[in-house]
Amino acid sequence: MHRSPAPGSPTPATAEADRIEMPVMRRSTTRQKSVAVIGGGLGGLAAAARLTSGGAAVTLFERNAQPGGKIAVHTQAGFRWDLGPSLLTMPHLLRELWRECGKGSEPPLDLVRLDSACRYRWTDGTLIEEDAAFWARPDAAGLLDHARGIYELSEDTFLAQAPDQLWRQLTLRNLVRLRHLPKLANPRTLASDVARRFRDPHVAQIFLRFATYNGSSPYRTPSAFQIIPFVEAEFGAWYVRGGMERIAAGVAALAQENGTSIRLGVTVDSIRRDGPGFRLAAGLTDLGTFDGVVCNRDAVAATGDLLPDKFRRQPNPARDPSMSGFVMLLGVRGHTPQLAHHNILFSDDYPREFADLFDARRPAVEPTVYIALSARTDPDRAPAGHENWFVLVNAPAESPGFDWTSEADGYAERVLDRIAAFGIRDLRERIVCRRFFTPADFKRRDLSWRGALYGYASHGALSAFHRPPVSVRGLPGFCFVGGATHPGGGIPLVLRSARIGAARITAHLNSLS
C-alpha cells in the first residue's frame, strides 16, 4: 500500500485489532466445507477473502454487473465519479485484511492523505478547513481527548466483537478502560453535548455533521458518536488514487486469488434449510447447498424477505430508517477556486433540515450540500480543463409523500440555487453533462430497505445495540455482514463486520463433523 504523503507515526490505537485472534478453520479429512456469500459489497468480499484463506470453498453471488456494492463508479463523457464513499479512514484495517489473508500487509492501493479532510463554508462568508490547525484548537482538542476514551473502550470490546460476545472482553486491560463507561452511557444527544463544548456556532455545526456519517440526526444520535470525529482526526482522511473503486476491486481480487468463485448477475431470492445446510435459489434456478451462508444484503430488508420463512421479521415501524441521499453527478467546465477536494456548504438552519428529513420525511427545504471534486487530487478523473462534481444532499428514505421520479429535476434546481448562494453563480452554464441518483435508485440497486443507506438510523441511547444482529437465533451457520448490521456503516465498520462474520462462520464450520 503506497502512501503519499507519508502519515505520521502509528498511534497505540492503530494496533488494537491485532490483539483479537481470529479462529482458525480446522482441516477436514472428509470434504471441504462450502460457504455461499450473498452480495458482493465490501463486507461480502472481505468475508469471502477471509473464509477462502481459511480453507473454505466460497461462492459469492452478486446481482449487479460488478462487485463492490455501494463502492461503485459511474463514467460518462470522459468523467469518472465515485458513487459511494469518497473518503477512507482507518486504512490499517485494509492492511489487517491482507495480512490475515496471508498476502502480506500492503494492499495494492495508492493512498493519498489529504491535508484538509474537508472545507466548510457558510453563506456569511465563514470558511474553515478541517486540517491539523483545526484539530489543534483548544475546543476541538478537548473533544478529541474526551472521545479518545470512548474509542479505547469500544474498539476491541464492541466494534471488533458481536454484542453477544462482550462478556469475553472483560479482561484486566479492558476493566481498566471501564472508567470511560460513563461517556458511552451518557444519555445526552450529540447535539446537546456539542452545545456544551463549543461557543462558536460554526465549529459546533461541523461536529454535528458527523452524525450524518451513519445517516442519522445529531439531535437524536447519542453523544457517544463523538467517536466519529475522533477516528477522522486520529487516523487521517485518505483518498485512493484511481478512485475509491480501487478498494472494492482490490478486495475482490484478493478473494479470487484465495479461491473465491464470484458469480455476477445472480440475485439470490430464496434460502431454505436443507438438513444441516442451506439451499439457495435464484428464481427457478437451484444454486446448490452450502454449509454456511454470509449475507451481505441490507440486513433490515433481508430479514423481512430473504430468510427462511420461520425466521423472517418485518422492519420495526418504531425505528427511523437512516437517511438516503440525492446525488448529482456533474461534469463541469472550468475551475472553481472556492472549492477543495471535499466541501460542505452548510444550511443556515440545521435543526430545520433534520426536522424536514425525519419529522416531515421530505427533502430539506434548505439542504446542506456536500461536493467532492476528486479530480483536484486525481486529474485523470475528468477531461483536461474540467471538474467532476459529486454533489450529495441528505434525503429521507423512501416516503409516500415525495415521488423522486417526478420531482428530482425540480429538487436539483433547488440544490443548484443553494450552491449559487455561496457565490458559485455560473455553475449552470458550465455543466456539460449530468446524472442523478435518488433513494429509489439506491433501493433498486442495493435492495435496501426504503432506499436507506445504513438500515436503521442510530437514534436513541441504545441504538448501537439494536441493529439487526450478525447472527440469527436458531439459524447456526448464517450471518449478516455490511453497513446495516453490527457494528455499523462506513468502510472501517463494514470491514469489522466482515471479520466478525467470518469468525462466526469459521466457528460453525469447525463444529461440523
Short mmCIF file of N, CA, C and O in Angstrom, two decimals, residues 25-72:
data_model
loop_
_atom_site.label_atom_id
_atom_site.label_comp_id
_atom_site.label_asym_id
_atom_site.label_seq_id
_atom_site.Cartn_x
_atom_site.Cartn_y
_atom_site.Cartn_z
N MET A 25 -9.68 -22.26 10.83
CA MET A 25 -10.53 -23.35 10.36
C MET A 25 -9.76 -24.66 10.42
O MET A 25 -8.64 -24.77 9.92
N ARG A 26 -10.37 -25.66 11.05
CA ARG A 26 -9.75 -26.97 11.11
C ARG A 26 -9.93 -27.69 9.78
O ARG A 26 -11.01 -27.68 9.19
N ARG A 27 -8.90 -28.30 9.30
CA ARG A 27 -8.95 -29.02 8.04
C ARG A 27 -9.73 -30.31 8.22
O ARG A 27 -9.53 -31.07 9.16
N SER A 28 -10.66 -30.56 7.32
CA SER A 28 -11.49 -31.76 7.40
C SER A 28 -10.82 -32.90 6.64
O SER A 28 -10.20 -32.69 5.60
N THR A 29 -10.95 -34.10 7.16
CA THR A 29 -10.41 -35.27 6.47
C THR A 29 -11.43 -35.85 5.51
O THR A 29 -11.12 -36.79 4.77
N THR A 30 -12.66 -35.30 5.51
CA THR A 30 -13.71 -35.85 4.64
C THR A 30 -13.93 -34.98 3.41
O THR A 30 -13.71 -35.40 2.28
N ARG A 31 -14.33 -33.72 3.59
CA ARG A 31 -14.58 -32.86 2.44
C ARG A 31 -14.37 -31.41 2.83
O ARG A 31 -14.38 -31.04 4.00
N GLN A 32 -14.18 -30.59 1.83
CA GLN A 32 -14.01 -29.16 2.05
C GLN A 32 -15.38 -28.54 2.35
O GLN A 32 -16.36 -28.82 1.68
N LYS A 33 -15.45 -27.73 3.37
CA LYS A 33 -16.71 -27.07 3.73
C LYS A 33 -16.99 -25.93 2.75
O LYS A 33 -16.09 -25.25 2.27
N SER A 34 -18.29 -25.73 2.48
CA SER A 34 -18.69 -24.74 1.47
C SER A 34 -19.46 -23.60 2.11
O SER A 34 -20.23 -23.79 3.05
N VAL A 35 -19.26 -22.41 1.56
CA VAL A 35 -19.93 -21.21 2.05
C VAL A 35 -20.43 -20.41 0.86
O VAL A 35 -19.71 -20.22 -0.13
N ALA A 36 -21.68 -19.93 0.96
CA ALA A 36 -22.22 -19.00 -0.02
C ALA A 36 -22.18 -17.60 0.58
O ALA A 36 -22.53 -17.41 1.74
N VAL A 37 -21.75 -16.64 -0.21
CA VAL A 37 -21.81 -15.23 0.17
C VAL A 37 -22.81 -14.56 -0.75
O VAL A 37 -22.66 -14.59 -1.97
N ILE A 38 -23.85 -13.97 -0.15
CA ILE A 38 -24.90 -13.33 -0.92
C ILE A 38 -24.64 -11.83 -0.92
O ILE A 38 -24.80 -11.15 0.09
N GLY A 39 -24.18 -11.32 -2.04
CA GLY A 39 -23.90 -9.89 -2.15
C GLY A 39 -22.42 -9.61 -2.16
O GLY A 39 -21.68 -10.05 -1.27
N GLY A 40 -21.97 -8.86 -3.16
CA GLY A 40 -20.56 -8.57 -3.32
C GLY A 40 -20.20 -7.15 -2.97
O GLY A 40 -19.36 -6.55 -3.64
N GLY A 41 -20.82 -6.60 -1.92
CA GLY A 41 -20.33 -5.34 -1.38
C GLY A 41 -19.02 -5.58 -0.64
O GLY A 41 -18.51 -6.71 -0.58
N LEU A 42 -18.47 -4.53 -0.05
CA LEU A 42 -17.18 -4.66 0.61
C LEU A 42 -17.21 -5.70 1.72
O LEU A 42 -16.27 -6.48 1.88
N GLY A 43 -18.32 -5.74 2.50
CA GLY A 43 -18.42 -6.73 3.56
C GLY A 43 -18.41 -8.15 3.05
O GLY A 43 -17.74 -9.02 3.60
N GLY A 44 -19.16 -8.41 1.99
CA GLY A 44 -19.19 -9.76 1.41
C GLY A 44 -17.86 -10.16 0.82
O GLY A 44 -17.40 -11.30 1.00
N LEU A 45 -17.21 -9.24 0.12
CA LEU A 45 -15.92 -9.53 -0.49
C LEU A 45 -14.86 -9.81 0.58
O LEU A 45 -14.08 -10.76 0.45
N ALA A 46 -14.84 -8.99 1.63
CA ALA A 46 -13.84 -9.19 2.68
C ALA A 46 -14.08 -10.48 3.45
O ALA A 46 -13.14 -11.18 3.82
N ALA A 47 -15.36 -10.81 3.72
CA ALA A 47 -15.66 -12.08 4.38
C ALA A 47 -15.26 -13.26 3.51
O ALA A 47 -14.70 -14.25 3.99
N ALA A 48 -15.52 -13.16 2.20
CA ALA A 48 -15.14 -14.23 1.28
C ALA A 48 -13.63 -14.42 1.27
O ALA A 48 -13.13 -15.56 1.28
N ALA A 49 -12.89 -13.31 1.23
CA ALA A 49 -11.43 -13.41 1.22
C ALA A 49 -10.93 -14.12 2.48
O ALA A 49 -10.02 -14.97 2.42
N ARG A 50 -11.49 -13.77 3.62
CA ARG A 50 -11.07 -14.39 4.87
C ARG A 50 -11.41 -15.88 4.90
O ARG A 50 -10.59 -16.71 5.33
N LEU A 51 -12.61 -16.22 4.46
CA LEU A 51 -13.04 -17.62 4.54
C LEU A 51 -12.27 -18.51 3.57
O LEU A 51 -11.91 -19.64 3.90
N THR A 52 -12.01 -18.02 2.36
CA THR A 52 -11.23 -18.83 1.42
C THR A 52 -9.79 -18.98 1.90
O THR A 52 -9.20 -20.05 1.74
N SER A 53 -9.24 -17.94 2.51
CA SER A 53 -7.87 -18.06 3.02
C SER A 53 -7.81 -19.07 4.15
O SER A 53 -6.76 -19.67 4.39
N GLY A 54 -8.95 -19.30 4.82
CA GLY A 54 -9.02 -20.29 5.89
C GLY A 54 -9.31 -21.69 5.40
O GLY A 54 -9.32 -22.63 6.21
N GLY A 55 -9.57 -21.87 4.11
CA GLY A 55 -9.76 -23.22 3.58
C GLY A 55 -11.16 -23.57 3.14
O GLY A 55 -11.40 -24.69 2.67
N ALA A 56 -12.13 -22.66 3.26
CA ALA A 56 -13.49 -22.96 2.81
C ALA A 56 -13.60 -22.79 1.30
O ALA A 56 -12.85 -22.02 0.68
N ALA A 57 -14.54 -23.50 0.71
CA ALA A 57 -14.89 -23.31 -0.70
C ALA A 57 -16.00 -22.27 -0.76
O ALA A 57 -17.12 -22.53 -0.32
N VAL A 58 -15.70 -21.10 -1.26
CA VAL A 58 -16.63 -19.97 -1.19
C VAL A 58 -17.10 -19.59 -2.58
O VAL A 58 -16.30 -19.42 -3.51
N THR A 59 -18.43 -19.45 -2.71
CA THR A 59 -19.04 -18.92 -3.93
C THR A 59 -19.78 -17.66 -3.56
O THR A 59 -20.62 -17.66 -2.66
N LEU A 60 -19.45 -16.56 -4.23
CA LEU A 60 -20.10 -15.29 -3.97
C LEU A 60 -21.06 -14.97 -5.12
O LEU A 60 -20.68 -15.03 -6.29
N PHE A 61 -22.31 -14.64 -4.76
CA PHE A 61 -23.33 -14.30 -5.74
C PHE A 61 -23.63 -12.79 -5.66
O PHE A 61 -24.03 -12.30 -4.60
N GLU A 62 -23.45 -12.10 -6.76
CA GLU A 62 -23.69 -10.66 -6.82
C GLU A 62 -24.68 -10.36 -7.94
O GLU A 62 -24.51 -10.81 -9.07
N ARG A 63 -25.72 -9.59 -7.62
CA ARG A 63 -26.78 -9.34 -8.59
C ARG A 63 -26.38 -8.32 -9.65
O ARG A 63 -26.96 -8.31 -10.75
N ASN A 64 -25.43 -7.45 -9.36
CA ASN A 64 -25.04 -6.42 -10.31
C ASN A 64 -23.92 -6.91 -11.23
O ASN A 64 -23.37 -7.99 -11.05
N ALA A 65 -23.59 -6.07 -12.22
CA ALA A 65 -22.60 -6.47 -13.22
C ALA A 65 -21.18 -6.42 -12.70
O ALA A 65 -20.27 -7.00 -13.30
N GLN A 66 -20.97 -5.70 -11.58
CA GLN A 66 -19.65 -5.60 -10.98
C GLN A 66 -19.78 -5.76 -9.47
O GLN A 66 -20.76 -5.31 -8.89
N PRO A 67 -18.80 -6.39 -8.82
CA PRO A 67 -18.83 -6.40 -7.36
C PRO A 67 -18.45 -5.03 -6.82
O PRO A 67 -17.92 -4.18 -7.53
N GLY A 68 -18.75 -4.82 -5.55
CA GLY A 68 -18.38 -3.56 -4.90
C GLY A 68 -19.51 -2.95 -4.10
O GLY A 68 -19.26 -2.15 -3.20
N GLY A 69 -20.77 -3.28 -4.45
CA GLY A 69 -21.88 -2.72 -3.69
C GLY A 69 -21.92 -1.21 -3.79
O GLY A 69 -21.91 -0.63 -4.88
N LYS A 70 -21.95 -0.55 -2.63
CA LYS A 70 -22.03 0.91 -2.60
C LYS A 70 -20.73 1.57 -3.06
O LYS A 70 -20.73 2.77 -3.38
N ILE A 71 -19.64 0.84 -3.07
CA ILE A 71 -18.40 1.38 -3.62
C ILE A 71 -18.47 1.17 -5.14
O ILE A 71 -17.95 0.19 -5.68
N ALA A 72 -19.14 2.08 -5.78
CA ALA A 72 -19.41 1.96 -7.21
C ALA A 72 -18.81 3.16 -7.95
O ALA A 72 -18.38 4.14 -7.34
#
